Short mmCIF file of C-alpha atoms in Angstrom, two decimals:
data_model
loop_
_atom_site.label_atom_id
_atom_site.label_comp_id
_atom_site.label_asym_id
_atom_site.label_seq_id
_atom_site.Cartn_x
_atom_site.Cartn_y
_atom_site.Cartn_z
CA MET A 1 24.95 172.35 109.45
CA HIS A 2 27.95 173.27 107.05
CA ILE A 3 30.00 173.27 110.41
CA ALA A 4 29.05 169.89 111.20
CA LYS A 5 29.65 168.93 107.85
CA LYS A 6 33.62 170.18 108.01
CA ILE A 7 34.00 168.70 111.60
CA GLU A 8 32.72 165.33 110.60
CA SER A 9 34.71 165.68 107.53
CA SER A 10 38.27 166.74 109.39
CA LYS A 11 37.69 163.85 111.76
CA VAL A 12 36.96 161.37 108.34
CA ASN A 13 40.44 162.44 106.88
CA ARG A 14 42.66 162.26 110.15
CA PRO A 15 46.19 160.31 109.22
CA ALA A 16 46.71 156.91 110.28
CA LEU A 17 48.70 156.10 113.10
CA ARG A 18 52.10 153.58 112.92
CA LEU A 19 51.45 150.87 115.22
CA VAL A 20 54.60 149.13 114.70
CA LYS A 21 57.65 149.04 112.12
CA THR A 22 57.82 146.03 110.24
CA GLN A 23 61.33 146.60 109.01
CA ASP A 24 62.54 144.03 111.62
CA LEU A 25 59.99 141.79 112.00
CA SER A 26 59.89 138.41 111.15
CA ARG A 27 57.26 137.02 109.37
CA ASP A 28 55.74 135.03 112.66
CA GLU A 29 55.91 138.44 114.56
CA TRP A 30 54.03 139.99 111.64
CA LEU A 31 51.42 137.84 111.59
CA GLU A 32 51.11 138.06 115.50
CA VAL A 33 51.04 142.32 115.13
CA ARG A 34 47.57 141.35 112.66
CA LYS A 35 46.07 139.43 115.13
CA ARG A 36 45.40 142.68 116.99
CA GLY A 37 42.84 144.09 114.41
CA ILE A 38 40.95 143.31 110.89
CA GLY A 39 43.74 144.44 108.54
CA SER A 40 43.36 145.49 104.67
CA SER A 41 43.29 142.07 103.10
CA ASP A 42 41.20 140.87 106.04
CA ALA A 43 38.39 143.18 105.41
CA GLY A 44 37.11 141.50 102.39
CA THR A 45 36.99 138.11 104.44
CA ALA A 46 35.63 139.59 107.78
CA VAL A 47 32.39 140.72 105.42
CA GLY A 48 31.92 137.50 103.34
CA LEU A 49 33.21 138.59 99.86
CA ASN A 50 36.35 136.84 99.92
CA PRO A 51 36.61 134.06 97.12
CA TYR A 52 39.26 132.26 99.04
CA GLN A 53 38.64 132.55 102.64
CA SER A 54 35.91 132.42 105.22
CA PRO A 55 35.01 134.22 108.16
CA LEU A 56 35.03 131.37 110.05
CA GLU A 57 38.48 130.68 109.25
CA LEU A 58 39.63 133.91 109.53
CA TRP A 59 38.27 133.90 112.92
CA MET A 60 40.20 130.80 113.88
CA ILE A 61 43.20 132.50 113.07
CA LYS A 62 42.49 136.27 114.99
CA THR A 63 41.86 133.81 118.46
CA GLY A 64 44.60 131.61 118.03
CA ARG A 65 42.98 128.77 116.86
CA ASP A 66 45.01 128.33 113.77
CA GLY A 67 47.48 126.18 115.10
CA ASP A 68 46.85 123.04 113.17
CA MET A 69 45.14 124.79 110.35
CA PRO A 70 47.58 124.44 106.72
CA LYS A 71 49.86 127.49 106.73
CA ILE A 72 51.23 128.75 103.49
CA ASP A 73 54.86 128.23 103.28
CA PRO A 74 56.43 131.84 101.72
CA ASN A 75 59.07 129.92 100.09
CA ASP A 76 56.69 127.30 98.28
CA GLU A 77 57.34 127.90 94.65
CA THR A 78 53.73 126.46 93.80
CA SER A 79 51.97 129.43 95.81
CA PRO A 80 50.49 132.86 94.33
CA THR A 81 51.75 134.21 97.89
CA TYR A 82 55.55 133.37 96.81
CA TRP A 83 54.90 134.97 93.73
CA GLY A 84 52.38 137.66 94.83
CA SER A 85 55.72 138.76 97.36
CA LEU A 86 58.16 138.31 94.43
CA LEU A 87 56.72 140.21 91.63
CA GLU A 88 55.44 143.00 93.88
CA PRO A 89 58.16 145.41 93.39
CA ILE A 90 58.28 144.50 89.44
CA VAL A 91 54.36 145.44 89.73
CA ALA A 92 55.23 148.66 91.35
CA ALA A 93 57.99 149.18 89.00
CA HIS A 94 55.77 149.05 86.09
CA TYR A 95 53.30 151.08 87.58
CA THR A 96 55.78 154.24 87.26
CA LYS A 97 56.84 153.00 84.39
CA ARG A 98 53.06 153.30 82.67
CA THR A 99 51.67 156.39 85.16
CA GLY A 100 54.74 158.23 85.53
CA ASN A 101 54.14 158.43 89.71
CA ARG A 102 56.69 157.42 92.06
CA VAL A 103 56.10 155.39 94.86
CA ARG A 104 57.70 154.20 98.05
CA LYS A 105 57.50 151.72 100.78
CA ILE A 106 55.32 152.27 104.31
CA ASN A 107 57.33 149.89 106.51
CA ALA A 108 55.09 150.12 109.32
CA VAL A 109 51.58 148.73 109.83
CA LEU A 110 49.02 152.00 110.33
CA GLN A 111 46.17 152.06 112.50
CA HIS A 112 42.94 154.16 112.48
CA ALA A 113 43.48 157.19 114.49
CA ASP A 114 40.23 157.29 115.78
CA GLU A 115 39.97 155.09 119.69
CA ASP A 116 36.60 153.30 118.95
CA LYS A 117 38.38 152.10 115.14
CA SER A 118 41.49 151.17 116.68
CA TRP A 119 40.93 147.57 115.55
CA MET A 120 41.07 148.83 111.95
CA LEU A 121 44.92 148.09 110.58
CA ALA A 122 46.54 148.44 107.44
CA ASN A 123 49.59 147.33 105.45
CA ILE A 124 50.13 149.86 102.30
CA ASP A 125 52.17 148.10 99.59
CA ARG A 126 53.16 151.75 98.13
CA GLU A 127 52.33 155.41 99.08
CA VAL A 128 52.19 157.15 95.85
CA VAL A 129 54.77 160.35 96.02
CA GLY A 130 53.91 163.94 95.09
CA ALA A 131 50.64 163.29 92.97
CA ASN A 132 47.26 165.25 93.71
CA ASP A 133 45.02 162.80 91.97
CA VAL A 134 46.35 159.85 94.17
CA GLN A 135 48.02 158.46 97.18
CA ILE A 136 47.63 154.45 97.51
CA LEU A 137 49.02 151.95 95.29
CA GLU A 138 48.07 148.02 95.67
CA CYS A 139 49.93 145.88 93.75
CA LYS A 140 48.02 142.74 92.84
CA THR A 141 49.01 139.39 90.74
CA ALA A 142 46.38 137.18 89.15
CA GLY A 143 47.30 133.24 87.39
CA GLU A 144 45.01 132.06 84.74
CA PHE A 145 42.49 130.82 87.69
CA GLY A 146 42.51 134.49 89.43
CA ALA A 147 42.23 136.37 86.32
CA ARG A 148 38.34 134.96 85.97
CA LEU A 149 37.52 137.55 88.83
CA TRP A 150 39.09 140.74 87.03
CA ARG A 151 37.05 139.83 84.04
CA ASP A 152 34.80 143.03 84.78
CA GLY A 153 37.10 145.05 87.05
CA VAL A 154 38.28 145.06 90.15
CA PRO A 155 37.00 142.16 92.69
CA ASP A 156 34.69 142.96 95.53
CA TYR A 157 37.09 141.84 98.05
CA VAL A 158 39.81 143.92 97.19
CA VAL A 159 37.53 146.98 96.90
CA CYS A 160 37.15 146.05 100.29
CA GLN A 161 40.67 146.26 100.98
CA VAL A 162 41.43 149.59 99.18
CA GLN A 163 38.30 151.41 100.13
CA HIS A 164 39.41 149.77 104.26
CA GLN A 165 42.62 151.55 102.92
CA LEU A 166 41.59 154.77 102.85
CA ALA A 167 39.52 154.54 106.08
CA VAL A 168 42.67 154.11 107.76
CA THR A 169 44.42 156.71 106.04
CA GLY A 170 42.04 159.35 105.35
CA LYS A 171 43.33 159.32 101.78
CA GLY A 172 41.44 159.96 98.81
CA SER A 173 41.92 157.59 96.07
CA ALA A 174 43.93 154.53 95.55
CA ASP A 175 45.28 153.22 92.22
CA VAL A 176 45.05 148.78 91.76
CA CYS A 177 48.03 148.30 89.36
CA VAL A 178 47.39 144.10 88.73
CA LEU A 179 49.72 141.79 86.59
CA ILE A 180 47.63 139.52 84.73
CA CYS A 181 48.80 135.88 83.85
CA GLY A 182 52.28 137.32 84.14
CA GLN A 183 51.87 139.44 80.95
CA GLU A 184 49.56 142.47 80.74
CA ILE A 185 49.44 145.22 83.58
CA ARG A 186 46.11 146.96 84.03
CA VAL A 187 46.11 150.01 86.60
CA TYR A 188 42.13 151.13 88.03
CA ARG A 189 41.90 153.71 89.92
CA ILE A 190 39.32 153.64 93.01
CA HIS A 191 38.12 156.76 94.84
CA ARG A 192 36.98 157.00 98.43
CA ASP A 193 33.32 156.14 98.96
CA ASP A 194 32.30 157.34 102.53
CA GLU A 195 29.40 155.47 101.91
CA LEU A 196 30.38 152.18 101.45
CA ILE A 197 33.14 152.75 104.32
CA ALA A 198 30.42 153.46 106.54
CA ARG A 199 28.93 150.35 105.61
CA LEU A 200 32.30 148.22 105.64
CA ILE A 201 33.22 149.77 109.06
CA LYS A 202 29.80 148.84 110.49
CA LEU A 203 29.92 144.73 108.80
CA GLU A 204 33.80 144.83 110.27
CA ARG A 205 32.87 145.67 113.73
CA GLN A 206 30.44 143.14 113.58
CA PHE A 207 32.93 140.35 113.07
CA TRP A 208 35.40 141.56 115.16
CA HIS A 209 33.15 141.47 117.94
CA TYR A 210 32.35 137.88 116.97
CA VAL A 211 36.84 137.62 118.08
CA GLU A 212 36.16 139.98 121.12
CA THR A 213 33.62 137.76 122.38
CA ASP A 214 34.88 134.37 121.66
CA THR A 215 32.03 133.52 119.09
CA PRO A 216 32.72 131.95 116.09
CA PRO A 217 30.81 133.78 113.28
CA PRO A 218 28.18 131.48 110.88
CA ALA A 219 29.72 129.68 108.39
CA ASP A 220 28.87 130.11 104.80
CA GLY A 221 28.82 127.14 103.27
CA SER A 222 32.22 127.49 101.47
CA GLU A 223 35.13 125.04 101.26
CA SER A 224 36.77 127.48 103.51
CA ALA A 225 34.53 127.40 106.12
CA ASP A 226 34.27 123.29 106.02
CA ARG A 227 37.72 123.17 106.40
CA ALA A 228 37.59 125.60 109.59
CA LEU A 229 35.07 123.43 111.19
CA ARG A 230 36.70 120.30 111.07
CA TYR A 231 40.13 121.82 112.42
CA LEU A 232 37.45 123.86 115.24
CA TYR A 233 35.97 120.10 116.22
CA PRO A 234 38.44 117.70 115.09
CA LYS A 235 37.24 114.76 117.32
CA ASP A 236 33.72 113.94 118.55
CA THR A 237 33.18 112.70 122.12
CA GLY A 238 30.47 109.62 121.50
CA ASN A 239 27.37 111.41 122.86
CA THR A 240 24.08 112.54 121.29
CA ILE A 241 22.40 115.66 121.19
CA ASP A 242 18.59 116.20 120.65
CA PHE A 243 17.30 118.57 118.40
CA ALA A 244 13.59 116.98 118.06
CA ASP A 245 12.37 120.18 120.06
CA ASP A 246 14.79 122.77 118.38
CA THR A 247 12.13 123.52 115.32
CA GLU A 248 14.88 125.92 113.32
CA MET A 249 17.50 122.99 113.32
CA SER A 250 14.73 120.44 112.62
CA ALA A 251 13.86 122.52 109.78
CA THR A 252 17.76 122.85 108.42
CA PHE A 253 17.96 119.27 108.53
CA ALA A 254 14.48 119.03 106.63
CA ASP A 255 15.53 121.35 104.11
CA LEU A 256 18.92 119.70 104.00
CA VAL A 257 17.50 116.19 103.46
CA ASN A 258 15.53 117.61 100.32
CA LEU A 259 18.00 119.33 98.83
CA ARG A 260 19.94 116.06 98.94
CA ALA A 261 16.91 114.32 96.96
CA ASP A 262 17.02 117.06 94.23
CA ILE A 263 20.62 117.00 93.86
CA ALA A 264 20.40 113.13 93.35
CA ASN A 265 17.55 113.33 90.64
CA ARG A 266 19.28 116.20 88.65
CA GLU A 267 22.54 114.10 88.68
CA GLU A 268 20.17 111.05 87.09
CA LEU A 269 19.08 114.03 85.06
CA GLU A 270 22.75 114.84 83.99
CA SER A 271 23.77 111.27 83.57
CA LEU A 272 20.49 111.10 80.83
CA LEU A 273 21.56 113.84 79.15
CA LYS A 274 25.09 113.32 78.71
CA GLN A 275 24.73 109.61 77.48
CA LYS A 276 22.82 110.79 75.05
CA ILE A 277 24.86 113.08 73.75
CA GLN A 278 27.75 110.33 74.06
CA GLU A 279 25.49 107.70 71.83
CA LYS A 280 25.31 110.12 69.20
CA MET A 281 28.71 111.39 68.80
CA GLY A 282 30.11 107.23 68.47
CA ASP A 283 33.82 107.94 67.95
CA ALA A 284 33.70 111.32 67.13
CA SER A 285 35.77 113.29 69.77
CA VAL A 286 34.46 116.71 69.71
CA ALA A 287 30.70 117.63 69.31
CA VAL A 288 29.59 120.90 68.18
CA PHE A 289 26.48 123.05 68.85
CA GLU A 290 24.69 126.31 68.57
CA THR A 291 25.51 127.19 71.80
CA GLY A 292 28.45 126.10 72.55
CA LYS A 293 30.88 122.18 72.46
CA VAL A 294 31.97 119.19 74.18
CA SER A 295 34.78 116.71 73.75
CA PHE A 296 34.65 113.12 74.00
CA ARG A 297 38.36 111.65 74.07
CA ARG A 298 40.08 109.04 75.90
CA SER A 299 42.74 110.05 78.32
CA LYS A 300 47.04 109.52 78.47
CA ASP A 301 47.23 105.72 79.80
CA SER A 302 48.64 105.60 83.45
CA HIS A 303 51.46 103.85 85.07
CA GLY A 304 50.90 102.71 88.82
CA ILE A 305 51.92 99.84 91.39
CA ASP A 306 49.58 96.69 91.53
CA ILE A 307 49.44 97.26 94.83
CA ALA A 308 47.43 93.54 95.55
CA LYS A 309 50.18 91.68 93.88
CA LEU A 310 52.87 93.39 95.35
CA LEU A 311 51.50 91.94 98.93
CA LEU A 312 50.98 89.05 97.54
CA ASP A 313 54.60 88.42 96.71
CA GLN A 314 55.65 90.23 99.70
CA PRO A 315 53.23 90.06 102.48
CA ASP A 316 55.26 91.63 105.23
CA ILE A 317 55.25 94.98 103.56
CA PRO A 318 52.60 96.52 106.30
CA GLU A 319 54.43 95.78 108.81
CA ARG A 320 57.61 96.74 107.51
CA TYR A 321 56.44 100.11 106.35
CA PRO A 322 53.32 101.04 108.82
CA LEU A 323 51.76 104.27 108.44
CA VAL A 324 48.89 105.56 110.35
CA LYS A 325 46.42 108.37 108.63
CA PRO A 326 44.37 110.08 111.25
CA GLY A 327 40.49 109.74 111.02
CA ASN A 328 38.13 112.76 109.63
CA ARG A 329 34.74 113.04 111.19
CA ARG A 330 32.34 112.10 108.44
CA PHE A 331 28.60 113.57 108.21
CA LEU A 332 26.54 110.61 107.48
CA ILE A 333 22.58 110.96 106.76
CA SER A 334 20.04 109.07 108.54
CA THR A 335 16.16 108.89 107.79
#
């Protein structure tokens, strides 16, 4: 029994393989390498815990179906990704200042050493040097919206990312250093959890099976899944598909119709309650209650162009400046 445990432990802690060096890779080449497996930043998405991306959208990327989907521009200064990349060295430097731990970059995509987990890849922000209690540093930045996800500690999708890194590298613990709203540094320690890693690997393997068999994973109701479906099936054929004898799909349709009716009733009730408060407020700007408050203020005047008058004065404008907007598939319900 003790021998078996010792053998299993040594197998778990095998160091990662260096799949490819990243020093001379372009961004496009690096993205192509990532399609060869599930990276650490993909882990939370693959198991359905990433609030920013669905498994379906990730599947489209891994299977090369994302050609027409909007891409993150690494030079877009309004993108959180841009600022995350720009501030990563600053976060790492402040981590060293805060903890005294020295760090260095690993310029390689790492791969799990076990052949049956070769699809597990990892990019490590920094390796911690000379510390016995921690080996990996993950750098994060969070803006006003993202900071909400850090109120109770490290978000689940980041925990998955770090445990994935520990699984690939065989290391024992990692620090997550996050810069909150550009002015607050927090450091969290995450220890290796072999039970969690086992569950993570099982779920990730299920996702990778979808990729290997070219089978789309189920949609999860997120905006990301909605976006992925629209790009996966951008056009309709004009054909009619009959689900009348499909009990599961007929039940799904009935649930959707009932849910929409319930939502309509609740929206009507919401309007009634809101109007009751507005009526009592009169011309007041703010109303305070036992558990919160509401504001009822007039917004600033906006300025625009009166298109109708413009077209009366210059009716040839549509011909001189034509614009064709691609149509979108609309989901309409009839009962």
